[in-house]
Amino acid sequence: MTGKWQTLGVLYAIVSFGFSQIFFNLVQVNPRAFPVAPGFAIWTLLWLQVIPLAILFLLDRFTASNDLTLRIWRAVLCLLLAASLLKQFSVFHQDFFTHFLRFIPAAILYGLVCGCVLVIMVISPRLAHGIQTYLAFAGILALAFPIIFLYSLFSVTNQHPQGVVQNSDVCERCNSSIYVVVFDELSLQALLKNDKIDASQFPNFAALAGDSIWFRNATTNHWGTVNSIPSLLTGKINPTYSDATILDFVPSNMPKTVLLSEVEVENWLRYSHNANAGIEFRGKGFFLNRHPWLTAKFIGYRLWGFFTFHLPQNILFDDPEYHVTTAEQEDLFLDAIQSRQPQFVMWHCSLPHSPFIYGADGSARHEYPDFFPFEKEYKTSSFPLIFSRYREQARFADLILGRILERMKSTGAYRDSILIVASDHGLRIWGDVFNNVDLLARVPVFFHIPGREPAVIESNFQLCDLAPTLLDAFGCSPSIAKFDGFSGLHPAPPDRIASLHFYPAKVVYDLNPATNQWNLSANAEHGVGGIVAPLQRGFYAVHVFDDVMAAREERTDFLTRYLDRHFPISVTDQDVQQLKRQIQQMQNEPTTARYQFTRGMYYFFLALTETQLVADGEKLDTREITSHWITARDLLKLSGGLSPWIGESVGQLIEESDRNHDKQLDEKELSAIIRNRRGGLK
């Protein structure tokens, strides 16, 4: 084989492995948007990258070229191959790499693997020849990676399956235009001042609230866009591909334009059975197809995130390119309003989602903070700055809303059309979502309906109610079995409870109408409810970010006993000693496991001091309660060293404990002190 063909094989292999990693990451991030199952992708990658190496010794019959360029390419690809294998194995915490090499930091392990590959290439000509054979032949075979990736990405953009709505359910009364604006991550709480929308900071939201039907207590059903938008469109809390959307209920001859800022949601809508051929998509995929340089940058960010051994959220989603379609989509939306023909136009605007690069006037910052609310590591003290940047970008969203209202009024569309303004979910503070449920769950929802008087509706309204409410505004009432939601124009069922779903942990929060507080649902897969909620909130926090439990089972069983038990609980000296042993053993566990265990200890400490403790069936007196508090404080201090990520909150809690442990406190005083510390874990 000539050096030319060998070099070509090496180049093919490099490109293939690069695309395979993007494909692998995309499938893992959003498997629903791709027709290739994650399991198939994983095994395909391992098969094409591992098995050829195992059989190279049987196939090694070619002489290696001495071409320096080829040798350099070969060395580079060998390093990429080793890193790729290590990365893919390290994703799954149960595999042998986690258990075998968990004591070696990732950076050191990365260096060791690279060094070993180089040494083996030097001292083992036979293996080097075999690798070269693989690069020249199996490397060409690896072209299957970009082919599969491109097929998965673009096949869904070319499918328009027929909808599933019966003709009798199509709302022929939809004879006026419908404009839907859904902002991304806009929390109602951020708009409020003294329980009203702050007119000085958000004048257009305030004006719309006074001139429309404002669902004052609206909540989202999901914590993320890829679940919220389908729920909003289908009226289903957990929609499937076969569920119909609003687009299927409006007449088929009505033009429909959908502007989306999430490629995953666009793929879902195109690939689902409810997307019909009459929809014009102008999403991020449409934009990137016309801007290959930006597409290349997206690929570069993903590869860089992969080779830095983690995929930071600010690289994966929150790079400035996240807002790359905002200006063009605004122009398209405003231009659509000019049409006098009845139409359906929906815009999912990327604002005020991070990165927070815009000021209130829409001017972009050249420098933006390198921390985001999508990081587990950010400190509590950073939140005021993060939130201020977030509100600035929310004010820019208000400015855009003002332009929309102005255009609609100048063209007469405001008088004749239905306008819906909402948000897919509120602000997510990753790493501490469970302490900020209200900020995440409560969203603004406004319906401007011609002929309807403005009103503030305080009853239960959820995003899954948006579709049936819209159809009800036209006087259409498809079978209630088609929706989980209800029309917000009629009183909600008295026993209805708002629910908020977290993924991939399948944790569900319910809003208690009596206390207006969020509690873990008794119907959730992991939910127990009741006073156990603080413990579960800590224990399952990391589940939201790591689908696979990082901690060893024997480390978590002890805390699980308290999660699954209804209070009051008893704590014995034996329990305390066992906890101390677990803390010591956790020193050698992976970082995520230590983080998880420390959060569990934090809430275990709160639960001990917030509940009525019993010992041997007898109520503890004040002195015994204080004694248990001090014991838990010492345990917390031990566990606080396991994870620097939450050290600030742990330190504050311990400091407060030190100030009070000498006092003889009654139960009310004790509970008050600890309740003041709830929500402090950031």
XYZ file of C-alpha atoms in Angstrom:
682
model
C 0.000 0.000 0.000
C 1.370 3.422 -0.914
C 1.920 6.174 1.593
C -0.618 8.321 -0.271
C -3.459 5.879 0.308
C -2.363 5.263 3.862
C -2.421 8.993 4.556
C -5.870 9.231 2.977
C -7.082 6.455 5.250
C -5.692 8.274 8.269
C -7.466 11.491 7.298
C -10.737 9.627 6.784
C -10.382 8.020 10.178
C -9.708 11.321 11.925
C -12.782 12.915 10.366
C -14.864 9.849 11.169
C -13.859 9.738 14.796
C -14.488 13.442 15.137
C -18.007 13.109 13.763
C -18.625 9.989 15.805
C -18.066 11.925 19.002
C -20.491 14.636 17.964
C -23.013 11.977 17.044
C -22.465 10.211 20.341
C -22.898 13.405 22.370
C -25.995 14.520 20.483
C -27.717 11.192 20.884
C -26.938 11.188 24.587
C -28.095 14.777 25.089
C -31.386 14.351 23.258
C -32.084 10.777 22.159
C -35.714 11.513 21.284
C -34.733 13.763 18.398
C -32.789 11.055 16.575
C -34.054 7.819 15.044
C -30.907 5.948 16.095
C -31.230 4.493 19.580
C -28.507 5.475 22.100
C -27.690 1.816 22.744
C -27.126 1.220 19.049
C -24.885 4.279 18.834
C -22.810 3.207 21.824
C -22.271 -0.348 20.638
C -21.539 0.809 17.102
C -18.855 3.157 18.364
C -17.296 0.530 20.594
C -17.456 -2.105 17.865
C -15.793 0.006 15.200
C -13.188 1.411 17.577
C -12.356 -1.544 19.815
C -12.857 -4.758 17.848
C -10.570 -3.757 14.939
C -7.751 -3.157 17.389
C -8.236 -6.644 18.834
C -7.850 -8.361 15.461
C -4.999 -6.224 14.126
C -2.398 -8.811 15.091
C -4.044 -11.267 12.690
C -4.180 -8.743 9.872
C -0.764 -7.147 10.276
C 1.005 -7.977 7.025
C 1.863 -4.607 5.567
C 5.069 -2.692 5.959
C 4.809 0.626 7.722
C 5.671 3.681 5.741
C 8.506 5.870 6.957
C 6.776 8.966 5.696
C 7.086 11.538 8.492
C 3.707 13.111 7.767
C 1.973 9.772 7.956
C 3.722 8.922 11.199
C 2.604 12.220 12.719
C -0.985 11.666 11.600
C -0.846 8.150 12.956
C 0.395 9.339 16.339
C -2.278 12.022 16.527
C -5.041 9.607 15.635
C -3.818 7.032 18.134
C -4.061 9.644 20.865
C -7.530 10.654 19.713
C -8.576 7.024 19.598
C -7.326 6.380 23.123
C -9.037 9.501 24.437
C -12.244 8.600 22.618
C -12.378 5.135 24.137
C -11.593 6.433 27.595
C -14.207 9.152 27.311
C -16.939 6.807 26.176
C -16.234 4.325 28.930
C -16.022 7.039 31.568
C -19.539 8.255 30.739
C -20.986 5.171 32.381
C -20.245 5.015 36.065
C -20.847 1.290 36.382
C -18.153 0.246 33.940
C -14.808 -1.071 35.013
C -12.956 2.178 34.293
C -14.866 3.944 37.051
C -14.212 1.233 39.605
C -10.720 0.373 38.455
C -9.298 3.826 37.955
C -11.480 5.964 40.195
C -8.525 6.955 42.374
C -6.675 8.603 39.476
C -7.725 12.154 38.530
C -8.943 12.504 34.966
C -6.070 14.732 33.828
C -3.432 12.326 35.142
C -5.265 9.373 33.653
C -5.474 11.163 30.318
C -1.723 11.762 30.348
C -0.978 8.174 31.331
C -3.074 6.778 28.508
C -1.482 9.068 25.943
C 1.983 8.257 27.239
C 1.339 4.519 27.176
C 0.126 4.709 23.590
C 3.288 6.519 22.518
C 5.528 4.081 24.373
C 3.755 1.093 22.876
C 4.100 2.558 19.400
C 7.838 2.954 19.891
C 8.651 -0.381 21.517
C 6.201 -2.550 19.627
C 6.643 -2.332 15.841
C 4.149 -5.137 15.405
C 1.419 -3.185 17.162
C 2.399 -0.037 15.303
C 2.055 -1.883 11.995
C -1.311 -3.215 13.075
C -2.572 0.228 14.012
C -1.446 1.543 10.666
C -3.399 -1.202 8.932
C -6.460 -0.251 10.895
C -6.067 3.410 10.012
C -5.749 2.641 6.335
C -8.622 0.167 6.005
C -10.897 0.199 9.043
C -10.419 3.968 9.108
C -12.144 4.192 5.744
C -14.871 1.927 7.068
C -15.316 4.428 9.901
C -16.835 6.801 7.357
C -20.057 5.185 8.501
C -19.925 7.559 11.470
C -20.494 10.842 9.619
C -22.942 9.122 7.278
C -25.064 7.892 10.188
C -24.708 11.236 11.942
C -25.756 13.266 8.907
C -28.612 10.884 8.163
C -29.873 11.175 11.731
C -29.597 14.946 11.740
C -31.125 15.720 8.373
C -33.585 12.880 7.819
C -35.837 14.272 10.519
C -35.828 17.646 8.786
C -37.264 16.148 5.608
C -40.140 14.162 7.078
C -43.670 15.483 7.247
C -45.854 12.620 8.505
C -49.597 13.031 8.420
C -51.269 14.279 11.582
C -53.539 12.156 13.746
C -56.417 14.618 14.272
C -59.841 13.522 13.054
C -61.572 15.887 10.660
C -64.350 16.385 13.206
C -61.840 17.833 15.666
C -60.312 20.393 13.314
C -61.358 23.852 14.469
C -62.798 25.421 11.327
C -63.745 28.466 13.385
C -60.092 29.473 13.511
C -60.628 32.258 11.024
C -58.324 34.886 12.500
C -54.574 34.967 12.905
C -52.878 33.384 15.899
C -49.540 34.722 17.110
C -47.669 32.828 19.811
C -44.479 34.125 21.441
C -42.778 31.787 23.894
C -39.746 33.216 25.647
C -37.037 30.862 26.827
C -36.419 30.667 30.577
C -38.418 33.773 31.521
C -39.473 33.517 35.157
C -42.546 35.391 36.349
C -40.752 36.010 39.635
C -38.123 38.051 37.804
C -40.799 40.388 36.415
C -42.527 41.099 39.722
C -42.173 43.898 42.219
C -44.547 44.035 45.177
C -46.504 41.177 43.617
C -47.112 43.148 40.404
C -45.210 43.307 37.155
C -42.586 46.003 37.524
C -43.776 48.607 35.020
C -40.600 50.667 35.351
C -38.373 47.765 34.274
C -40.794 45.765 32.120
C -43.283 48.292 30.709
C -44.465 46.135 27.810
C -45.146 43.063 29.919
C -46.995 45.296 32.372
C -49.045 46.872 29.573
C -49.931 43.475 28.125
C -50.935 42.189 31.567
C -53.388 45.086 31.877
C -54.839 44.569 28.406
C -55.196 40.789 28.253
C -56.129 37.731 30.267
C -53.246 37.186 32.650
C -53.038 33.763 34.244
C -51.425 35.000 37.416
C -50.533 31.604 38.881
C -49.415 29.878 35.697
C -46.769 27.186 36.084
C -44.730 25.101 33.681
C -44.971 21.318 33.638
C -41.304 20.714 32.902
C -37.963 22.114 33.877
C -36.521 22.241 30.348
C -37.401 23.451 26.869
C -37.233 20.090 25.094
C -40.088 18.869 27.293
C -41.980 22.131 27.857
C -42.547 23.122 24.228
C -44.014 19.728 23.223
C -46.245 19.869 26.305
C -47.364 23.384 25.415
C -48.122 22.389 21.813
C -49.932 19.129 22.539
C -51.797 19.841 25.765
C -50.189 16.685 27.156
C -47.948 16.602 30.208
C -45.812 13.817 28.736
C -46.507 13.864 24.985
C -45.480 11.170 22.532
C -44.733 11.357 18.831
C -48.303 10.357 18.027
C -49.953 13.198 19.968
C -51.505 16.007 17.954
C -50.379 19.605 18.373
C -52.162 22.923 18.064
C -50.937 22.985 14.478
C -53.120 19.993 13.647
C -56.303 21.468 15.119
C -56.261 24.653 13.061
C -57.537 24.383 9.465
C -55.109 22.764 7.049
C -55.383 25.676 4.611
C -54.162 28.169 7.224
C -50.464 29.021 6.666
C -48.306 27.965 9.611
C -44.850 29.289 10.424
C -42.782 28.020 13.334
C -39.617 29.799 14.470
C -37.661 27.744 16.997
C -34.408 28.408 18.834
C -33.872 24.763 19.848
C -32.767 22.261 17.210
C -33.988 19.429 19.430
C -37.542 20.784 19.579
C -37.559 21.419 15.846
C -36.479 17.840 15.207
C -39.148 16.571 17.586
C -41.854 18.503 15.787
C -40.672 17.468 12.325
C -40.232 13.830 13.285
C -43.467 13.430 15.222
C -46.624 12.154 13.582
C -48.385 15.438 14.131
C -46.221 17.564 11.847
C -47.943 18.071 8.509
C -46.606 19.375 5.243
C -48.204 22.778 5.676
C -45.704 23.951 8.307
C -42.842 26.238 7.374
C -39.949 25.821 9.784
C -37.469 28.632 10.256
C -35.500 27.293 13.192
C -31.852 27.138 14.125
C -31.278 24.250 11.735
C -32.571 26.413 8.880
C -30.255 29.233 9.900
C -27.137 27.088 10.331
C -27.666 25.424 6.958
C -27.043 28.842 5.402
C -24.067 29.658 7.630
C -21.524 26.835 7.397
C -18.939 28.740 9.418
C -21.229 28.917 12.450
C -22.059 25.249 12.004
C -18.342 24.470 12.014
C -17.960 26.483 15.213
C -20.700 24.434 16.842
C -18.842 21.263 15.901
C -15.625 22.758 17.233
C -17.186 23.612 20.585
C -18.492 20.084 20.959
C -15.150 18.521 20.132
C -13.321 20.875 22.476
C -15.742 20.052 25.262
C -15.203 16.365 24.615
C -11.425 16.527 24.702
C -11.425 18.570 27.908
C -13.014 15.516 29.500
C -16.314 17.144 30.245
C -18.945 18.975 28.285
C -19.631 22.246 30.120
C -23.099 23.610 29.595
C -21.707 26.948 28.476
C -19.945 25.143 25.634
C -22.744 22.767 24.737
C -25.694 25.146 24.830
C -24.725 28.495 26.243
C -22.124 29.771 23.877
C -23.017 33.202 22.412
C -24.128 31.352 19.264
C -27.168 30.194 21.227
C -28.751 33.564 20.376
C -27.486 33.575 16.807
C -30.974 33.321 15.289
C -32.743 35.850 17.531
C -32.438 38.945 15.330
C -33.380 37.169 12.102
C -36.320 35.384 13.717
C -37.586 38.670 15.140
C -37.523 40.170 11.650
C -39.375 37.155 10.247
C -42.004 37.380 12.986
C -42.523 41.113 12.500
C -42.738 40.667 8.718
C -45.349 37.928 9.160
C -47.576 40.343 11.088
C -47.795 42.483 7.943
C -49.885 39.797 6.232
C -53.647 40.245 6.389
C -54.295 36.576 5.629
C -55.295 34.443 8.656
C -52.215 32.527 9.744
C -50.579 30.730 12.644
C -47.144 32.065 13.596
C -45.184 30.819 16.588
C -41.813 32.082 17.765
C -39.813 30.416 20.493
C -37.438 33.267 21.332
C -34.084 32.320 22.868
C -34.224 35.208 25.370
C -33.626 35.634 28.269
C -31.873 32.246 28.365
C -28.151 32.338 29.094
C -25.573 33.375 28.031
C -26.407 36.805 29.398
C -24.693 38.862 26.741
C -27.348 41.516 26.077
C -28.118 44.709 27.893
C -31.649 46.043 28.329
C -31.335 48.014 25.080
C -30.221 44.961 23.100
C -26.573 45.962 22.897
C -24.293 42.930 23.042
C -21.393 42.760 25.456
C -18.035 41.875 24.003
C -17.161 40.182 27.261
C -19.545 38.119 29.294
C -19.073 36.209 32.541
C -17.623 32.746 32.303
C -20.102 31.423 34.865
C -23.664 30.462 34.109
C -26.636 29.250 36.104
C -25.989 25.932 34.346
C -23.027 25.126 36.554
C -23.011 23.072 39.707
C -19.843 24.784 40.857
C -20.882 28.427 41.097
C -20.846 29.970 44.550
C -23.789 31.419 46.404
C -22.097 34.801 46.410
C -22.128 34.836 42.585
C -25.894 34.646 42.292
C -26.694 38.395 42.658
C -24.492 39.215 39.663
C -25.883 36.307 37.650
C -29.444 37.339 38.441
C -28.800 40.990 37.578
C -27.421 39.972 34.173
C -30.429 37.713 33.722
C -32.864 40.565 34.442
C -31.020 42.816 31.983
C -31.565 40.236 29.280
C -35.197 39.862 30.391
C -35.561 43.615 29.860
C -34.301 43.107 26.313
C -37.043 40.492 25.906
C -39.491 43.168 27.092
C -38.127 45.516 24.423
C -38.730 42.880 21.745
C -42.263 42.357 23.052
C -42.800 46.097 22.709
C -41.790 45.962 19.044
C -44.232 43.118 18.452
C -47.090 44.980 20.140
C -46.293 48.139 18.202
C -46.267 46.283 14.871
C -49.522 44.483 15.659
C -51.250 47.723 16.622
C -49.993 49.620 13.579
C -51.247 46.919 11.203
C -54.552 46.280 12.974
C -53.536 42.719 13.860
C -53.750 43.484 17.582
C -57.452 44.217 17.213
C -58.292 41.192 15.058
C -55.869 38.440 16.144
C -55.197 36.231 19.125
C -51.851 36.920 20.770
C -50.371 34.489 23.281
C -47.228 35.390 25.213
C -45.717 32.818 27.548
C -42.476 31.225 28.727
C -41.416 27.592 28.489
C -39.988 27.562 32.034
C -38.430 29.861 34.589
C -34.837 30.397 35.626
C -32.959 27.196 36.356
C -30.172 27.455 38.895
C -28.383 24.235 38.138
C -26.864 22.572 41.141
C -29.624 23.970 43.330
C -32.838 23.705 41.348
C -34.718 22.193 44.262
C -34.213 25.218 46.485
C -35.527 27.560 43.794
C -38.609 25.759 42.530
C -40.771 28.901 42.400
C -38.190 30.714 40.290
C -38.262 27.803 37.867
C -41.939 26.831 37.943
C -43.830 30.140 37.752
C -44.056 31.591 34.261
C -45.889 34.521 32.642
C -48.857 33.557 30.434
C -50.992 36.181 28.663
C -53.892 35.695 26.221
C -55.040 38.708 24.207
C -58.340 37.583 22.645
C -60.476 39.947 20.533
C -63.800 40.609 22.233
C -62.630 39.366 25.638
C -62.305 41.777 28.524
C -58.926 41.948 30.297
C -58.801 39.901 33.475
C -56.441 38.460 36.037
C -57.215 34.786 36.606
C -55.830 33.353 39.821
C -56.868 29.736 39.313
C -54.583 26.839 38.517
C -53.116 27.158 35.006
C -50.384 24.958 33.566
C -48.606 25.104 30.227
C -50.447 21.965 29.115
C -53.603 24.143 29.338
C -52.429 26.466 26.581
C -53.621 24.346 23.635
C -57.161 23.659 24.953
C -57.473 27.311 26.039
C -56.613 28.512 22.541
C -59.166 26.195 20.937
C -61.780 27.235 23.494
C -61.188 30.868 22.556
C -62.516 29.972 19.084
C -65.417 28.017 20.523
C -63.937 24.646 19.601
C -63.980 21.772 22.071
C -62.172 18.646 20.870
C -62.583 15.543 22.970
C -61.187 16.166 26.450
C -59.452 12.792 26.167
C -57.063 14.414 23.714
C -55.603 16.671 26.412
C -54.226 16.467 29.896
C -54.845 20.189 30.173
C -58.053 22.189 30.570
C -59.268 25.455 29.136
C -58.146 28.310 31.348
C -61.253 30.258 30.330
C -63.304 28.099 32.696
C -62.712 27.345 36.388
C -60.096 24.670 36.955
C -61.164 21.439 38.690
C -61.074 22.104 42.447
C -58.856 19.116 43.188
C -56.332 19.855 40.459
C -52.673 20.073 41.490
C -49.870 21.723 39.519
C -46.953 19.415 38.812
C -43.364 20.103 37.791
C -41.335 17.309 36.199
C -37.557 17.042 36.372
C -35.552 14.860 33.993
C -33.787 12.520 33.709
C -34.342 11.751 37.392
C -38.143 11.498 37.001
C -38.567 13.610 40.106
C -41.955 15.328 40.294
C -42.914 18.278 42.480
C -46.536 19.065 43.327
C -47.790 22.490 44.374
C -49.701 22.258 47.638
C -52.698 24.612 47.167
C -53.137 25.014 50.924
C -49.585 26.182 51.652
C -48.620 27.353 48.137
C -45.392 25.376 48.583
C -43.801 22.789 46.301
C -43.438 19.277 47.717
C -42.118 16.068 46.256
C -45.003 14.181 44.733
C -46.188 10.985 46.370
C -46.872 9.722 42.843
C -43.371 10.346 41.529
C -41.138 7.431 40.729
C -38.810 8.439 43.549
C -41.301 10.522 45.500
C -42.398 9.863 49.062
C -43.872 13.223 49.984
C -44.566 14.626 53.408
C -41.828 15.866 55.662
C -39.318 13.577 53.959
C -39.159 16.102 51.090
C -36.089 18.029 52.338
C -34.052 14.844 52.500
C -35.189 13.631 49.110
C -34.514 17.002 47.597
C -30.872 16.723 48.585
C -30.527 13.048 47.854
C -31.897 13.257 44.323
C -30.400 16.612 43.373
C -27.504 15.069 41.525
C -29.846 12.632 39.768
C -31.047 15.580 37.735
C -27.558 16.135 36.369
C -26.227 12.568 36.332
C -28.684 9.938 35.189
C -26.440 7.224 36.527
C -25.824 7.088 40.245
C -22.153 7.806 40.873
C -22.046 6.728 44.496
C -21.548 3.091 45.403
C -24.772 1.434 46.559
C -23.392 0.619 49.971
C -22.658 4.330 50.452
C -26.201 5.437 49.715
C -28.219 2.696 51.371
C -27.700 4.245 54.771
C -29.183 7.596 53.768
C -31.921 5.826 51.841
C -33.195 4.325 55.079
C -34.105 7.838 56.182
C -35.547 8.820 52.827
C -37.918 5.890 52.698
C -38.991 6.113 56.322
C -41.777 8.372 57.491
C -40.873 10.734 60.283
C -40.510 10.915 63.224
C -37.209 9.109 62.963
C -34.854 7.711 65.519
C -31.091 8.110 65.485
C -28.930 5.784 67.532
C -25.258 5.894 68.455
C -24.769 2.978 66.102
C -26.217 5.074 63.267
C -23.843 7.908 64.098
C -20.803 5.634 64.091
C -21.888 4.100 60.801
C -22.278 7.541 59.265
C -18.769 8.471 60.380
C -17.413 5.353 58.715
C -19.310 6.143 55.520
C -17.883 9.669 55.502
C -14.349 8.352 55.810
C -14.911 5.814 53.035
C -16.400 8.468 50.768
C -13.004 10.198 50.660
C -11.972 7.781 47.913
C -15.139 8.021 45.860
C -15.565 10.027 42.606
C -16.237 13.749 42.847
C -19.895 13.465 41.875
C -20.487 10.812 44.509
C -18.919 12.992 47.216
C -21.039 15.943 46.090
C -24.181 13.841 46.247
C -23.375 12.375 49.646
C -22.632 15.807 51.119
C -25.941 17.189 49.876
C -27.686 14.255 51.474
C -25.892 14.964 54.746
C -26.854 18.633 54.547
C -30.546 17.851 54.296
C -30.211 15.014 56.770
C -28.934 17.622 59.206
C -31.897 19.893 58.446
C -34.345 17.037 58.815
C -32.908 16.090 62.194
C -33.410 19.584 63.483
C -36.750 20.363 61.832
C -38.645 17.305 62.944
C -39.764 15.858 66.225
C -37.128 13.269 67.058
C -37.906 10.164 69.034
C -35.710 7.633 70.763
C -37.048 4.179 71.560
C -40.579 5.427 70.973
C -40.278 8.279 73.483
C -40.220 11.950 72.631
C -36.839 13.551 73.174
C -36.623 16.482 75.508
C -34.983 19.770 74.526
C -31.581 18.740 75.800
C -31.628 15.538 73.773
C -32.733 17.391 70.643
C -29.870 19.836 71.058
C -27.497 16.930 71.603
C -28.598 15.332 68.342
C -28.207 18.671 66.618
C -24.612 18.945 67.812
C -23.919 15.369 66.736
C -25.359 16.046 63.291
C -23.351 19.255 63.120
C -20.132 17.330 63.719
C -21.089 14.806 61.057
C -21.862 17.607 58.636
C -18.499 19.195 59.337
C -16.808 15.912 58.492
C -18.757 15.497 55.268
C -18.373 19.145 54.228
C -14.766 18.492 53.296
C -15.862 15.960 50.704
C -17.160 18.552 48.274
C -15.795 22.102 47.966
C -18.711 22.940 45.652
C -21.084 23.388 48.575
C -18.508 24.252 51.186
C -19.737 27.839 51.494
C -23.259 26.822 52.527
C -21.990 24.062 54.789
C -19.668 26.542 56.463
C -22.499 29.000 57.075
C -24.646 26.284 58.573
C -21.859 25.090 60.865
C -21.089 28.660 61.929
C -24.700 29.168 62.939
C -24.639 25.853 64.758
C -21.572 26.991 66.709
C -23.362 30.154 67.810
C -26.345 28.256 69.137
C -25.206 24.889 70.391
C -24.701 26.109 73.973
C -28.246 27.439 74.200
C -31.118 25.481 75.685
C -33.560 25.847 72.803
C -37.139 24.682 72.635
C -38.425 22.996 69.493
C -39.964 26.135 67.989
C -36.760 28.118 68.386
C -34.752 25.269 66.959
C -37.021 24.907 63.940
C -37.024 28.667 63.323
C -33.227 28.807 63.262
C -32.937 25.966 60.793
C -35.779 27.178 58.595
C -33.873 30.407 58.151
C -31.041 28.354 56.735
C -33.214 26.410 54.303
C -32.551 27.422 50.758
C -28.978 28.297 51.674
C -27.423 25.351 49.891
C -26.200 26.672 46.568
